[in-house]
Amino acid sequence: MAKSDGTEHNRRELLQAAASSALLALAAWPLAARAQTAGGTPLKIGMIGSGREGGALGAALVKAGHPVMLSSRHPEELKNLVGGLGPLAKAGTVDQAIEFGDVVMIVVPYGAMQQIGRDYAAALAKKTLVIDVSNPIARRDGADLVKAVDEQGGAGLATAKMLPGAHLVRAFNAIGSAKIAADAHRAGGLVGVPIAGDDTNAIAVASSLIREIGFEPVLIGGLAKGKYLVPGTPLGGEHSPAEIRTIAAGLS
Ligand SMILES: NC(=O)c1ccc[n+]([C@@H]2O[C@H](COP(=O)([O-])OP(=O)(O)OC[C@H]3O[C@@H](n4cnc5c(N)ncnc54)[C@H](OP(=O)(O)O)[C@@H]3O)[C@@H](O)[C@H]2O)c1
């Protein structure tokens, strides 16, 4: 569990530790998900998108001891959410959340990703980790957008193109917001969180954060496999870590 009394120094040590562990972490794909690299030290998390899914993830990260800035284009509307989470939670604008975070989570309708890339790609490229939880969904984002994402090889590669230089991992994409709170640290075996990424250090930090909120990360491959991390694919919904490994082994 992360402590809440960390300092800038602790954070730097953590990030350095994560970087050196990253080499070990990707010695083999299955082992990568078990590399414990960033645990125990608070990381500042900036949330772009603090709706159902972003709010649930932000709350879980606060509970694990991380300072979190939830953001909105109308931050005053986050007063109740933030007030209920205690002193580690703050509300801010999108700019402020990006500035705040060592790690940034993007949890927005996928149609907003292009604008976020245009406005914030340079700032996001400086972050240790950017977690993309966002999904292209036809009924919400439009069939044309979903088609365009597919033509680019799926959401992992499409997000990477819109956020050049970002240390990107896709995670939590098919776990519903209600399940985030309900299944964290659940008894009887952890729920697996399939993740995809190309950056070894980012994968190590993401894996540690996922463990800290009580799930088991399972690396299924690089960002090209991010296309499977959307609802409606075999990896959609909830699975045990072993089930995720079995399903992932059958994906091209
Ligand atoms: N809900 C789930 O169970 C779930 C599960 C897994 C993945 N996801 C994915 O997570 C993403 C968010 O889903 P949600 O259900 O949380 O949606 P939601 O409740 O409608 O929240 C959307 C959030 O995105 C923000 N946002 C929208 N456009 C933005 C922009 N241009 N710049 C900055 N922030 C913007 C909104 O902030 P404002 O206050 O500024 O409007 C709001 O906080 C989607 O891609 C979804 O597919 C959702």
PDB file of C-alpha atoms in Angstrom, residues 9-215:
ATOM      1  CA  HIS A   9      12.764  12.791  -3.224  1.00  0.00           C
ATOM      2  CA  ASN A  10      10.780   9.607  -2.616  1.00  0.00           C
ATOM      3  CA  ARG A  11       9.008  10.027  -5.927  1.00  0.00           C
ATOM      4  CA  ARG A  12      12.267  10.448  -7.786  1.00  0.00           C
ATOM      5  CA  GLU A  13      13.659   7.326  -6.117  1.00  0.00           C
ATOM      6  CA  LEU A  14      10.537   5.467  -7.086  1.00  0.00           C
ATOM      7  CA  LEU A  15      10.758   6.483 -10.710  1.00  0.00           C
ATOM      8  CA  GLN A  16      14.465   5.580 -10.812  1.00  0.00           C
ATOM      9  CA  ALA A  17      13.689   2.205  -9.233  1.00  0.00           C
ATOM     10  CA  ALA A  18      10.959   1.625 -11.767  1.00  0.00           C
ATOM     11  CA  ALA A  19      13.336   2.466 -14.602  1.00  0.00           C
ATOM     12  CA  SER A  20      15.981  -0.010 -13.490  1.00  0.00           C
ATOM     13  CA  SER A  21      13.411  -2.706 -12.789  1.00  0.00           C
ATOM     14  CA  ALA A  22      11.974  -2.230 -16.244  1.00  0.00           C
ATOM     15  CA  LEU A  23      14.787  -4.192 -17.866  1.00  0.00           C
ATOM     16  CA  LEU A  24      13.903  -7.160 -15.717  1.00  0.00           C
ATOM     17  CA  ALA A  25      10.241  -6.512 -16.213  1.00  0.00           C
ATOM     18  CA  LEU A  26      10.280  -7.257 -19.908  1.00  0.00           C
ATOM     19  CA  ALA A  27      12.738 -10.131 -19.872  1.00  0.00           C
ATOM     20  CA  ALA A  28       9.623 -12.171 -20.614  1.00  0.00           C
ATOM     21  CA  TRP A  29       6.055 -10.939 -21.234  1.00  0.00           C
ATOM     22  CA  PRO A  30       4.345 -13.080 -18.589  1.00  0.00           C
ATOM     23  CA  LEU A  31       6.854 -12.031 -15.947  1.00  0.00           C
ATOM     24  CA  ALA A  32       6.417  -8.365 -16.771  1.00  0.00           C
ATOM     25  CA  ALA A  33       3.012  -8.235 -15.177  1.00  0.00           C
ATOM     26  CA  ARG A  34       4.440  -9.554 -11.943  1.00  0.00           C
ATOM     27  CA  ALA A  35       7.291  -7.025 -11.662  1.00  0.00           C
ATOM     28  CA  GLN A  36       6.697  -5.047  -8.449  1.00  0.00           C
ATOM     29  CA  THR A  37       8.527  -1.815  -9.140  1.00  0.00           C
ATOM     30  CA  ALA A  38       6.728   1.263  -7.981  1.00  0.00           C
ATOM     31  CA  GLY A  39       4.852   0.129  -4.871  1.00  0.00           C
ATOM     32  CA  GLY A  40       5.062   1.901  -1.566  1.00  0.00           C
ATOM     33  CA  THR A  41       5.650   5.491  -2.641  1.00  0.00           C
ATOM     34  CA  PRO A  42       2.931   7.982  -3.549  1.00  0.00           C
ATOM     35  CA  LEU A  43       2.770   9.184  -7.123  1.00  0.00           C
ATOM     36  CA  LYS A  44       0.863  12.319  -8.032  1.00  0.00           C
ATOM     37  CA  ILE A  45      -1.908  11.358 -10.440  1.00  0.00           C
ATOM     38  CA  GLY A  46      -3.660  13.776 -12.798  1.00  0.00           C
ATOM     39  CA  MET A  47      -6.996  12.614 -14.188  1.00  0.00           C
ATOM     40  CA  ILE A  48      -8.191  13.892 -17.569  1.00  0.00           C
ATOM     41  CA  GLY A  49     -11.811  12.873 -17.339  1.00  0.00           C
ATOM     42  CA  SER A  50     -13.431  12.428 -13.940  1.00  0.00           C
ATOM     43  CA  GLY A  51     -16.806  11.049 -14.905  1.00  0.00           C
ATOM     44  CA  ARG A  52     -18.038   7.551 -14.059  1.00  0.00           C
ATOM     45  CA  GLU A  53     -14.846   5.653 -14.875  1.00  0.00           C
ATOM     46  CA  GLY A  54     -12.333   8.426 -14.131  1.00  0.00           C
ATOM     47  CA  GLY A  55     -14.064   9.207 -10.843  1.00  0.00           C
ATOM     48  CA  ALA A  56     -14.004   5.550  -9.776  1.00  0.00           C
ATOM     49  CA  LEU A  57     -10.336   5.136 -10.674  1.00  0.00           C
ATOM     50  CA  GLY A  58      -9.434   8.429  -8.994  1.00  0.00           C
ATOM     51  CA  ALA A  59     -11.203   7.316  -5.824  1.00  0.00           C
ATOM     52  CA  ALA A  60      -9.390   3.962  -5.844  1.00  0.00           C
ATOM     53  CA  LEU A  61      -6.028   5.677  -6.274  1.00  0.00           C
ATOM     54  CA  VAL A  62      -6.749   8.072  -3.404  1.00  0.00           C
ATOM     55  CA  LYS A  63      -7.693   5.091  -1.249  1.00  0.00           C
ATOM     56  CA  ALA A  64      -4.308   3.560  -2.075  1.00  0.00           C
ATOM     57  CA  GLY A  65      -2.600   6.715  -0.754  1.00  0.00           C
ATOM     58  CA  HIS A  66      -1.858   8.638  -3.946  1.00  0.00           C
ATOM     59  CA  PRO A  67      -2.546  12.379  -4.286  1.00  0.00           C
ATOM     60  CA  VAL A  68      -4.998  12.742  -7.167  1.00  0.00           C
ATOM     61  CA  MET A  69      -6.155  15.805  -9.079  1.00  0.00           C
ATOM     62  CA  LEU A  70      -9.481  15.150 -10.758  1.00  0.00           C
ATOM     63  CA  SER A  71     -10.152  17.489 -13.631  1.00  0.00           C
ATOM     64  CA  SER A  72     -13.036  18.882 -15.609  1.00  0.00           C
ATOM     65  CA  ARG A  73     -13.584  21.685 -18.025  1.00  0.00           C
ATOM     66  CA  HIS A  74     -15.917  22.819 -15.218  1.00  0.00           C
ATOM     67  CA  PRO A  75     -13.898  21.945 -12.102  1.00  0.00           C
ATOM     68  CA  GLU A  76     -16.425  23.544  -9.769  1.00  0.00           C
ATOM     69  CA  GLU A  77     -18.726  20.631 -10.651  1.00  0.00           C
ATOM     70  CA  LEU A  78     -16.290  18.204  -9.001  1.00  0.00           C
ATOM     71  CA  LYS A  79     -16.715  19.747  -5.558  1.00  0.00           C
ATOM     72  CA  ASN A  80     -18.892  16.947  -4.141  1.00  0.00           C
ATOM     73  CA  LEU A  81     -16.810  14.138  -5.611  1.00  0.00           C
ATOM     74  CA  VAL A  82     -13.545  15.575  -4.332  1.00  0.00           C
ATOM     75  CA  GLY A  83     -15.039  16.558  -0.966  1.00  0.00           C
ATOM     76  CA  GLY A  84     -16.010  12.947  -0.340  1.00  0.00           C
ATOM     77  CA  LEU A  85     -12.533  11.595  -1.056  1.00  0.00           C
ATOM     78  CA  GLY A  86     -10.564  13.431   1.626  1.00  0.00           C
ATOM     79  CA  PRO A  87      -7.416  15.539   1.640  1.00  0.00           C
ATOM     80  CA  LEU A  88      -5.495  13.598  -1.010  1.00  0.00           C
ATOM     81  CA  ALA A  89      -8.054  14.579  -3.668  1.00  0.00           C
ATOM     82  CA  LYS A  90      -8.197  17.930  -5.438  1.00  0.00           C
ATOM     83  CA  ALA A  91     -10.159  19.346  -8.333  1.00  0.00           C
ATOM     84  CA  GLY A  92      -8.657  21.368 -11.148  1.00  0.00           C
ATOM     85  CA  THR A  93      -8.738  22.215 -14.794  1.00  0.00           C
ATOM     86  CA  VAL A  94      -7.322  19.837 -17.382  1.00  0.00           C
ATOM     87  CA  ASP A  95      -4.174  21.985 -17.612  1.00  0.00           C
ATOM     88  CA  GLN A  96      -3.748  21.874 -13.848  1.00  0.00           C
ATOM     89  CA  ALA A  97      -4.207  18.100 -13.656  1.00  0.00           C
ATOM     90  CA  ILE A  98      -1.551  17.541 -16.318  1.00  0.00           C
ATOM     91  CA  GLU A  99       0.814  19.913 -14.562  1.00  0.00           C
ATOM     92  CA  PHE A 100       0.116  18.150 -11.237  1.00  0.00           C
ATOM     93  CA  GLY A 101       0.570  14.543 -12.303  1.00  0.00           C
ATOM     94  CA  ASP A 102       3.672  12.400 -12.415  1.00  0.00           C
ATOM     95  CA  VAL A 103       1.222  10.028 -14.024  1.00  0.00           C
ATOM     96  CA  VAL A 104      -1.777  11.097 -16.114  1.00  0.00           C
ATOM     97  CA  MET A 105      -4.848   8.967 -16.771  1.00  0.00           C
ATOM     98  CA  ILE A 106      -6.999   9.814 -19.789  1.00  0.00           C
ATOM     99  CA  VAL A 107     -10.583   8.696 -19.244  1.00  0.00           C
ATOM    100  CA  VAL A 108     -12.634  10.611 -21.813  1.00  0.00           C
ATOM    101  CA  PRO A 109     -14.945   9.755 -24.708  1.00  0.00           C
ATOM    102  CA  TYR A 110     -12.528   8.743 -27.470  1.00  0.00           C
ATOM    103  CA  GLY A 111     -13.797  11.521 -29.688  1.00  0.00           C
ATOM    104  CA  ALA A 112     -12.029  13.992 -27.354  1.00  0.00           C
ATOM    105  CA  MET A 113      -8.636  12.331 -27.811  1.00  0.00           C
ATOM    106  CA  GLN A 114      -7.676  14.225 -30.937  1.00  0.00           C
ATOM    107  CA  GLN A 115      -8.239  17.598 -29.259  1.00  0.00           C
ATOM    108  CA  ILE A 116      -6.368  16.409 -26.148  1.00  0.00           C
ATOM    109  CA  GLY A 117      -3.484  15.369 -28.369  1.00  0.00           C
ATOM    110  CA  ARG A 118      -3.481  18.689 -30.171  1.00  0.00           C
ATOM    111  CA  ASP A 119      -3.499  20.704 -26.951  1.00  0.00           C
ATOM    112  CA  TYR A 120      -1.495  18.528 -24.569  1.00  0.00           C
ATOM    113  CA  ALA A 121       0.704  15.994 -26.410  1.00  0.00           C
ATOM    114  CA  ALA A 122       3.900  17.918 -25.640  1.00  0.00           C
ATOM    115  CA  ALA A 123       3.094  18.133 -21.921  1.00  0.00           C
ATOM    116  CA  LEU A 124       1.971  14.506 -21.770  1.00  0.00           C
ATOM    117  CA  ALA A 125       5.198  13.322 -23.420  1.00  0.00           C
ATOM    118  CA  LYS A 126       7.082  14.560 -20.337  1.00  0.00           C
ATOM    119  CA  LYS A 127       5.130  12.324 -17.961  1.00  0.00           C
ATOM    120  CA  THR A 128       6.482   9.045 -16.633  1.00  0.00           C
ATOM    121  CA  LEU A 129       3.287   7.286 -17.600  1.00  0.00           C
ATOM    122  CA  VAL A 130       0.069   8.077 -19.440  1.00  0.00           C
ATOM    123  CA  ILE A 131      -2.679   5.490 -18.935  1.00  0.00           C
ATOM    124  CA  ASP A 132      -5.310   5.469 -21.680  1.00  0.00           C
ATOM    125  CA  VAL A 133      -8.607   4.118 -20.380  1.00  0.00           C
ATOM    126  CA  SER A 134     -10.636   5.622 -23.238  1.00  0.00           C
ATOM    127  CA  ASN A 135     -12.490   3.519 -25.807  1.00  0.00           C
ATOM    128  CA  PRO A 136     -13.796   4.283 -29.282  1.00  0.00           C
ATOM    129  CA  ILE A 137     -17.503   3.398 -29.102  1.00  0.00           C
ATOM    130  CA  ALA A 138     -19.660   3.817 -32.216  1.00  0.00           C
ATOM    131  CA  ARG A 139     -22.901   4.761 -30.476  1.00  0.00           C
ATOM    132  CA  ARG A 140     -21.156   7.554 -28.583  1.00  0.00           C
ATOM    133  CA  ASP A 141     -18.188   8.583 -30.745  1.00  0.00           C
ATOM    134  CA  GLY A 142     -19.623   7.779 -34.176  1.00  0.00           C
ATOM    135  CA  ALA A 143     -19.068   4.934 -36.634  1.00  0.00           C
ATOM    136  CA  ASP A 144     -16.641   7.044 -38.688  1.00  0.00           C
ATOM    137  CA  LEU A 145     -14.314   7.533 -35.745  1.00  0.00           C
ATOM    138  CA  VAL A 146     -14.391   3.827 -34.891  1.00  0.00           C
ATOM    139  CA  LYS A 147     -13.604   2.995 -38.527  1.00  0.00           C
ATOM    140  CA  ALA A 148     -10.715   5.462 -38.558  1.00  0.00           C
ATOM    141  CA  VAL A 149      -9.312   3.956 -35.348  1.00  0.00           C
ATOM    142  CA  ASP A 150      -9.595   0.435 -36.782  1.00  0.00           C
ATOM    143  CA  GLU A 151      -7.769   1.531 -39.929  1.00  0.00           C
ATOM    144  CA  GLN A 152      -4.884   2.703 -37.744  1.00  0.00           C
ATOM    145  CA  GLY A 153      -4.622  -0.710 -36.071  1.00  0.00           C
ATOM    146  CA  GLY A 154      -6.884  -0.073 -33.094  1.00  0.00           C
ATOM    147  CA  ALA A 155      -7.035   2.195 -30.099  1.00  0.00           C
ATOM    148  CA  GLY A 156      -3.521   1.511 -28.806  1.00  0.00           C
ATOM    149  CA  LEU A 157      -1.767   2.606 -31.983  1.00  0.00           C
ATOM    150  CA  ALA A 158      -4.281   5.378 -32.682  1.00  0.00           C
ATOM    151  CA  THR A 159      -3.785   6.947 -29.238  1.00  0.00           C
ATOM    152  CA  ALA A 160      -0.012   6.674 -29.640  1.00  0.00           C
ATOM    153  CA  LYS A 161      -0.277   8.567 -32.920  1.00  0.00           C
ATOM    154  CA  MET A 162      -2.306  11.332 -31.282  1.00  0.00           C
ATOM    155  CA  LEU A 163       0.060  11.524 -28.288  1.00  0.00           C
ATOM    156  CA  PRO A 164       3.516  11.254 -29.869  1.00  0.00           C
ATOM    157  CA  GLY A 165       6.257  10.648 -27.319  1.00  0.00           C
ATOM    158  CA  ALA A 166       3.888   9.694 -24.499  1.00  0.00           C
ATOM    159  CA  HIS A 167       4.887   6.734 -22.324  1.00  0.00           C
ATOM    160  CA  LEU A 168       1.597   5.037 -22.946  1.00  0.00           C
ATOM    161  CA  VAL A 169      -0.181   2.042 -21.458  1.00  0.00           C
ATOM    162  CA  ARG A 170      -3.780   1.011 -22.130  1.00  0.00           C
ATOM    163  CA  ALA A 171      -5.535  -0.366 -19.052  1.00  0.00           C
ATOM    164  CA  PHE A 172      -8.940  -0.689 -17.344  1.00  0.00           C
ATOM    165  CA  ASN A 173     -10.679  -0.247 -20.700  1.00  0.00           C
ATOM    166  CA  ALA A 174     -13.259  -2.952 -20.256  1.00  0.00           C
ATOM    167  CA  ILE A 175     -13.851  -2.904 -16.504  1.00  0.00           C
ATOM    168  CA  GLY A 176     -16.979  -0.961 -15.637  1.00  0.00           C
ATOM    169  CA  SER A 177     -16.863   1.882 -13.161  1.00  0.00           C
ATOM    170  CA  ALA A 178     -19.109   0.114 -10.637  1.00  0.00           C
ATOM    171  CA  LYS A 179     -16.792  -2.885 -10.685  1.00  0.00           C
ATOM    172  CA  ILE A 180     -13.689  -0.816  -9.939  1.00  0.00           C
ATOM    173  CA  ALA A 181     -14.810  -0.196  -6.362  1.00  0.00           C
ATOM    174  CA  ALA A 182     -16.597  -3.512  -5.953  1.00  0.00           C
ATOM    175  CA  ASP A 183     -13.766  -5.758  -7.126  1.00  0.00           C
ATOM    176  CA  ALA A 184     -10.677  -4.006  -5.786  1.00  0.00           C
ATOM    177  CA  HIS A 185      -8.970  -6.291  -3.254  1.00  0.00           C
ATOM    178  CA  ARG A 186     -11.881  -8.706  -3.494  1.00  0.00           C
ATOM    179  CA  ALA A 187     -11.725 -11.963  -1.597  1.00  0.00           C
ATOM    180  CA  GLY A 188     -11.233 -15.183  -3.503  1.00  0.00           C
ATOM    181  CA  GLY A 189      -8.727 -14.100  -6.124  1.00  0.00           C
ATOM    182  CA  LEU A 190      -7.963 -10.783  -7.749  1.00  0.00           C
ATOM    183  CA  VAL A 191      -9.613  -9.638 -10.949  1.00  0.00           C
ATOM    184  CA  GLY A 192      -7.100  -9.335 -13.780  1.00  0.00           C
ATOM    185  CA  VAL A 193      -6.527  -6.085 -15.664  1.00  0.00           C
ATOM    186  CA  PRO A 194      -5.204  -6.711 -19.165  1.00  0.00           C
ATOM    187  CA  ILE A 195      -2.749  -4.019 -20.192  1.00  0.00           C
ATOM    188  CA  ALA A 196      -0.897  -3.199 -23.399  1.00  0.00           C
ATOM    189  CA  GLY A 197       2.147  -1.020 -23.888  1.00  0.00           C
ATOM    190  CA  ASP A 198       5.517  -0.691 -25.562  1.00  0.00           C
ATOM    191  CA  ASP A 199       7.392   1.261 -22.886  1.00  0.00           C
ATOM    192  CA  THR A 200       8.990  -0.948 -20.254  1.00  0.00           C
ATOM    193  CA  ASN A 201       9.191   1.661 -17.507  1.00  0.00           C
ATOM    194  CA  ALA A 202       5.638   2.850 -18.104  1.00  0.00           C
ATOM    195  CA  ILE A 203       4.419  -0.765 -17.946  1.00  0.00           C
ATOM    196  CA  ALA A 204       6.246  -1.290 -14.658  1.00  0.00           C
ATOM    197  CA  VAL A 205       4.751   1.837 -13.052  1.00  0.00           C
ATOM    198  CA  ALA A 206       1.258   1.051 -14.361  1.00  0.00           C
ATOM    199  CA  SER A 207       1.515  -2.526 -13.076  1.00  0.00           C
ATOM    200  CA  SER A 208       2.423  -1.309  -9.628  1.00  0.00           C
ATOM    201  CA  LEU A 209      -0.466   1.165  -9.496  1.00  0.00           C
ATOM    202  CA  ILE A 210      -2.887  -1.544 -10.619  1.00  0.00           C
ATOM    203  CA  ARG A 211      -1.677  -3.859  -7.843  1.00  0.00           C
ATOM    204  CA  GLU A 212      -1.956  -1.099  -5.286  1.00  0.00           C
ATOM    205  CA  ILE A 213      -5.652  -0.694  -5.997  1.00  0.00           C
ATOM    206  CA  GLY A 214      -6.201  -4.418  -5.685  1.00  0.00           C
ATOM    207  CA  PHE A 215      -6.183  -5.846  -9.191  1.00  0.00           C
TER     208      PHE A 215
END
